[in-house]
Coordinates of C-alpha atoms in Angstrom, one line a residue:
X1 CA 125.7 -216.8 -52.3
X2 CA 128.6 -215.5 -54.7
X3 CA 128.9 -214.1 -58.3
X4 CA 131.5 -216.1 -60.0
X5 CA 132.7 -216.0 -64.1
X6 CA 134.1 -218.9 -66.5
X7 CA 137.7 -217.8 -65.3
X8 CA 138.5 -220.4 -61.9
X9 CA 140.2 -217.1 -60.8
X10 CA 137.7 -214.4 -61.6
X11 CA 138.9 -210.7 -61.6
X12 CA 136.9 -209.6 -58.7
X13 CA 134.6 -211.6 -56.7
X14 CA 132.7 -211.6 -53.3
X15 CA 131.7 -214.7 -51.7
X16 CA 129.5 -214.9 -48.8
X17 CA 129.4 -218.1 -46.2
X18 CA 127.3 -219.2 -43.9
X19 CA 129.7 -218.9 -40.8
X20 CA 132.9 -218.9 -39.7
X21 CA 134.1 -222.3 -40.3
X22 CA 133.5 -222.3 -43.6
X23 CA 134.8 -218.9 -44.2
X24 CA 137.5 -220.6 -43.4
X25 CA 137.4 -223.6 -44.9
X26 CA 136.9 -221.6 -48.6
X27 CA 139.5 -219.7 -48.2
X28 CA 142.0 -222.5 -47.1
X29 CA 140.8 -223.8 -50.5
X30 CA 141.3 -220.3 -52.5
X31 CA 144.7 -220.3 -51.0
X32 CA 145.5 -224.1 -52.2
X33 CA 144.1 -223.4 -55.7
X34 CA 146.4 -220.2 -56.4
X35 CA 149.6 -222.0 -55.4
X36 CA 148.8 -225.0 -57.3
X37 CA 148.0 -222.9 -60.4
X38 CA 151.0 -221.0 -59.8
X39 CA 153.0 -223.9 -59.5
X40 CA 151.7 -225.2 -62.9
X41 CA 152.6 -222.1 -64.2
X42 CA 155.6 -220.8 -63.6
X43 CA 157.5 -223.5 -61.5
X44 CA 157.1 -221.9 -58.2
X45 CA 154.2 -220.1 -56.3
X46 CA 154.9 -217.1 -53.6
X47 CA 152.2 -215.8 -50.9
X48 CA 151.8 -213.3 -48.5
X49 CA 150.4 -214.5 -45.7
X50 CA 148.4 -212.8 -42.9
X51 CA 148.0 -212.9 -38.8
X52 CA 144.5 -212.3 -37.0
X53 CA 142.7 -215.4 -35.7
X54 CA 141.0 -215.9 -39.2
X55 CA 144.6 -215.6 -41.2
X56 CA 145.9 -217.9 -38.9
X57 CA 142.9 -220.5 -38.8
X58 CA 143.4 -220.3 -42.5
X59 CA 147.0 -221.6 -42.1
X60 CA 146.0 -224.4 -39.9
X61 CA 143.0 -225.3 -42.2
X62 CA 145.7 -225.2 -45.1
X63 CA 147.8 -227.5 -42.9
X64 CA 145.0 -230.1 -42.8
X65 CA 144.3 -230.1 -46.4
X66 CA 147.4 -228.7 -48.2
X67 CA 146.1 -230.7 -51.5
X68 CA 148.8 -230.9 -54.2
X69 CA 150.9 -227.9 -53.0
X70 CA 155.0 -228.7 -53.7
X71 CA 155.8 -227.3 -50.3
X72 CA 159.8 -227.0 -51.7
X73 CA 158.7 -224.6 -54.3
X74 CA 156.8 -222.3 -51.7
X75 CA 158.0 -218.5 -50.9
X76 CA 156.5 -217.1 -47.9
X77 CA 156.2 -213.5 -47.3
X78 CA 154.6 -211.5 -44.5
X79 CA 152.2 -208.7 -44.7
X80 CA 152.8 -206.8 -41.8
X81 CA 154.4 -208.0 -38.5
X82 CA 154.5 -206.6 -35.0
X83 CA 158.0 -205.4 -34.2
X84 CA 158.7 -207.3 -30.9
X85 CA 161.2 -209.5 -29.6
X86 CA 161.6 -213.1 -31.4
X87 CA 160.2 -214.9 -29.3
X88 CA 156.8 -212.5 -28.4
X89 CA 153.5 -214.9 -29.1
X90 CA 152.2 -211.8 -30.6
X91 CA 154.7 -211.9 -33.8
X92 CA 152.8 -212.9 -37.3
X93 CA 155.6 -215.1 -37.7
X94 CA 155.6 -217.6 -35.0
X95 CA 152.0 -217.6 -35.2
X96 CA 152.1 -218.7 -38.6
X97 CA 154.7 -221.2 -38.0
X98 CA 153.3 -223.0 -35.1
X99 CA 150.1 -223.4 -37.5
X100 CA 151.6 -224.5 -40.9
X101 CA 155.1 -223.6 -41.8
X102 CA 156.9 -225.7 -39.4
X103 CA 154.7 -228.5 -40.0
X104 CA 155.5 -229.1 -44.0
X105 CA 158.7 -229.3 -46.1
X106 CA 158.9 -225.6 -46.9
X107 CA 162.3 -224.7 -47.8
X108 CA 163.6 -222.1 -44.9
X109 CA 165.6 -220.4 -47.4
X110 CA 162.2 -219.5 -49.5
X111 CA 160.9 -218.4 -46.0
X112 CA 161.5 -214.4 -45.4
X113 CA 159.9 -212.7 -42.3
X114 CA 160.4 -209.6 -41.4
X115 CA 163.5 -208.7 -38.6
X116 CA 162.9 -208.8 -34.8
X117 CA 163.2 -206.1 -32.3
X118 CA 166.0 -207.8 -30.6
X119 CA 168.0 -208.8 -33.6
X120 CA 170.6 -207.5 -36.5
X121 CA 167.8 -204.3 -37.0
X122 CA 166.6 -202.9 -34.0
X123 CA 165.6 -199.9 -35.2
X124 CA 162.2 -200.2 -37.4
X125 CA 162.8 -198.2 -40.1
X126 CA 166.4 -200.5 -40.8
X127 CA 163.8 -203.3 -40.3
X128 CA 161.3 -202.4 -42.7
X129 CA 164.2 -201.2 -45.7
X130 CA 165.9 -204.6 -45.0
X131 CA 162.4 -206.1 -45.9
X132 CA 161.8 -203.9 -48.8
X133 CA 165.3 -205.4 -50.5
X134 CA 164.0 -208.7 -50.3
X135 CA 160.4 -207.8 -51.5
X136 CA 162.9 -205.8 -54.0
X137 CA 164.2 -208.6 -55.2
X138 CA 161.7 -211.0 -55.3
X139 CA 159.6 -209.0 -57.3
X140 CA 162.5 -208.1 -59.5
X141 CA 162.9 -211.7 -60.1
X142 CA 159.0 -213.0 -60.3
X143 CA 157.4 -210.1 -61.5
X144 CA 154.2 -209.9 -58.8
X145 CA 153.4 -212.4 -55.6
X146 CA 151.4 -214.8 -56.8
X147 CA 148.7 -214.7 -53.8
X148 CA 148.7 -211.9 -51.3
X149 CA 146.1 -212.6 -48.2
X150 CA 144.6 -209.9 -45.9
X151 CA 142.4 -209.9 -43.2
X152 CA 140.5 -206.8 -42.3
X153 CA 139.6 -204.5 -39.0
X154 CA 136.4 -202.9 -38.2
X155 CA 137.9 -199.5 -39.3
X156 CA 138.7 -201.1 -43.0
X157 CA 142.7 -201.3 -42.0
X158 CA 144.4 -204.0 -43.8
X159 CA 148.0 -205.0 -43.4
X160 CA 149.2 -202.6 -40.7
X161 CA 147.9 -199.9 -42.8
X162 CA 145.5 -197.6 -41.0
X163 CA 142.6 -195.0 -42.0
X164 CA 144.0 -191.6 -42.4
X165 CA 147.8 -192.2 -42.0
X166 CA 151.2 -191.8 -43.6
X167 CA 151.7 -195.4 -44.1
X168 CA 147.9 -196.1 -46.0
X169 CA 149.1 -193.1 -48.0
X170 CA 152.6 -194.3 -49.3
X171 CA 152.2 -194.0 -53.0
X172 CA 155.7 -195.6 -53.5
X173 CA 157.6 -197.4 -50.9
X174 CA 157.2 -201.3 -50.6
X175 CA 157.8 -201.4 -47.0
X176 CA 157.6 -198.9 -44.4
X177 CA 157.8 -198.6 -40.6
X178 CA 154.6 -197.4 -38.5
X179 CA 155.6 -196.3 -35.0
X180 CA 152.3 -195.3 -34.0
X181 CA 149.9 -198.3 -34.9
X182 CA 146.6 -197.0 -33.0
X183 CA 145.8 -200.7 -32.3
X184 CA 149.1 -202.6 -30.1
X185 CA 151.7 -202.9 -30.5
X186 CA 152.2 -199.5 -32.0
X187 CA 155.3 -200.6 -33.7
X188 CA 154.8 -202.3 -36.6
X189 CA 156.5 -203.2 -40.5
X190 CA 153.9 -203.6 -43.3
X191 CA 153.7 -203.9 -46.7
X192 CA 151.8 -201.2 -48.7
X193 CA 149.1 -200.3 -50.9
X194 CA 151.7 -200.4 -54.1
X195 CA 153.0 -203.6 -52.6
X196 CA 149.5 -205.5 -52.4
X197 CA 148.6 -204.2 -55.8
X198 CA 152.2 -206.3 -57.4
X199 CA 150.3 -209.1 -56.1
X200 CA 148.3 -211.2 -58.9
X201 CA 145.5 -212.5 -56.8
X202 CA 144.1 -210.4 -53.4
X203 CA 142.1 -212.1 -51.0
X204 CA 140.4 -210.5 -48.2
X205 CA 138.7 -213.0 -45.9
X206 CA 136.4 -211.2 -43.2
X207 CA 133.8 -212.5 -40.5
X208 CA 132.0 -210.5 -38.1
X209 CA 129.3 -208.3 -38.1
X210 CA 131.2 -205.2 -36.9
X211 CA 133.3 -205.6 -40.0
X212 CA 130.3 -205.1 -42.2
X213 CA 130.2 -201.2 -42.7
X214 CA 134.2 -201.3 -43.9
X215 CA 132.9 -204.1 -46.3
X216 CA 130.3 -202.3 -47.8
X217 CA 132.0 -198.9 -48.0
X218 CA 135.7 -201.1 -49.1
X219 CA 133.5 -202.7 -51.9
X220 CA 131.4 -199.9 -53.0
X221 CA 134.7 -197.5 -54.0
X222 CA 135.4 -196.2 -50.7
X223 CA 138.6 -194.0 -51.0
X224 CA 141.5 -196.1 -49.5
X225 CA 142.6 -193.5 -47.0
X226 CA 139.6 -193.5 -45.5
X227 CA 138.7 -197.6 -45.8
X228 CA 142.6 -198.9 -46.8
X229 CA 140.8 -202.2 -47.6
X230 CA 139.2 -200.1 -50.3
X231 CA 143.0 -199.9 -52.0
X232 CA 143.8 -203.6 -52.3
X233 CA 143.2 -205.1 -55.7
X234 CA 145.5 -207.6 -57.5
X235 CA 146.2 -207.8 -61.3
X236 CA 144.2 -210.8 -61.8
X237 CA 141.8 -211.1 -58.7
X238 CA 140.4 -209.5 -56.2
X239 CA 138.5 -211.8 -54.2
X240 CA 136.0 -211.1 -51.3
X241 CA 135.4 -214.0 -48.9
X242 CA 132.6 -213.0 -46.2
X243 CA 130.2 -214.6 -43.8
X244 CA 126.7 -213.7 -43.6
X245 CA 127.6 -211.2 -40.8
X246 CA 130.7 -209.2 -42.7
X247 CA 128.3 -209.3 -45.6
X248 CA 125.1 -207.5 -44.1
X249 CA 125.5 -204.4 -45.2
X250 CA 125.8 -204.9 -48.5
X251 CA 122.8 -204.7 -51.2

């Protein structure tokens, strides 16, 4: 079931599949549709992409179908990122390359993750303002991301913002550092609430049924330092995708 409007991009809308795989497959398709339109639009589309086994399903999904996506005119950002070596199998980033960005013509100069542990900023917090100049300066330029994609945990934590800490509460940074992530690694760069909220479309995509209180608490006005989920809305969208497990508990 879902509750949809005339817009193609209503302004906030919860969809619920039958199972993971086409959880996945719909929001491959959401992410295809935004860059497209954006593309239209304004000449260029930029997202923010996500890690987790569903964000990077999504990616490979995307890879399969990209439809009519101008892969030059791509700028890809990173939600939040582990702060490990370069070549860790737990960064966001190499995940997300080995699924779609080093399999399309995306140009590496529109491609912007976030500094290693073993680089030019070793030190997080260097890490995460260095980010925060290019988010700085995109947004400067563009105005908002065009589509910003989050996965959530069972404890409503999007982005590597968790319940009932200094980063989730971050009312004006872009970017910040979290040393003491309570799921590992416990160092971490993310974006924050005010950063999701320049983005113009916002979609969550969550399976699983221990996911299904944060949803219903997220959705129903929870506040966002309790249920962070709760505090990521875009300025045209919001957009809940859901299987029939995440989306038990709601009425």
């Amino acid at each position: 079931m879902s509750e949809h409007t005339d817009s193609p991009f209503p302004s906030d809308t919860v969809e619920v599949h039958l199972d993971t795989e086409s959880l996945v497959a719909a929001a491959a398709a959401r992410f295809v549709s935004v860059v497209v339109a954006a593309q239209a639009e304004r000449g260029s589309a930029s997202v923010v992409v996500t890690g987790g086994g569903t964000g990077i399903a999504l990616l490979e999904q995307v890879r399969k179908s990209p439809g009519d996506i101008d892969w030059s005119r791509v700028e890809v950002f990173w939600g939040d990122e582990r702060f490990v070596p370069a070549n860790d199998p737990e960064r966001n980033d190499l995940q997300a390359r080995q699924a779609l960005f080093d399999h399309v013509p995306v140009d590496p100069a529109r491609v912007h993750p976030v500094a290693v542990s073993d680089g030019e900023y070793p030190d997080p917090v260097e890490a995460a303002a260095e980010y925060s100049a290019t988010v700085h300066a995109h947004l400067a330029e563009h105005g908002a991301f065009d589509l910003h994609l989050l996965g959530m945990g069972g404890e409503g934590h999007v982005n590597s913002l968790f319940p009932d800490t200094d980063a989730v509460r971050e009312s004006h940074e872009l970017v910040v550092a979290v040393t003491n992530s309570p799921k590992p690694p416990p160092v971490r760069v993310t974006l924050t609430l005010p950063a999701i909220r320049r983005s113009r479309h916002v979609v969550l995509v969550v399976g699983g049924a221990s996911k299904a209180e944060a949803v219903a608490a997220a959705i129903g006005g929870a506040d966002p330092v309790d249920v962070p989920a709760a505090g990521a809305t875009g300025t045209d969208s919001t957009t809940w995708l859901l299987d029939q497990e995440a989306a038990s508990a709601l009425r």
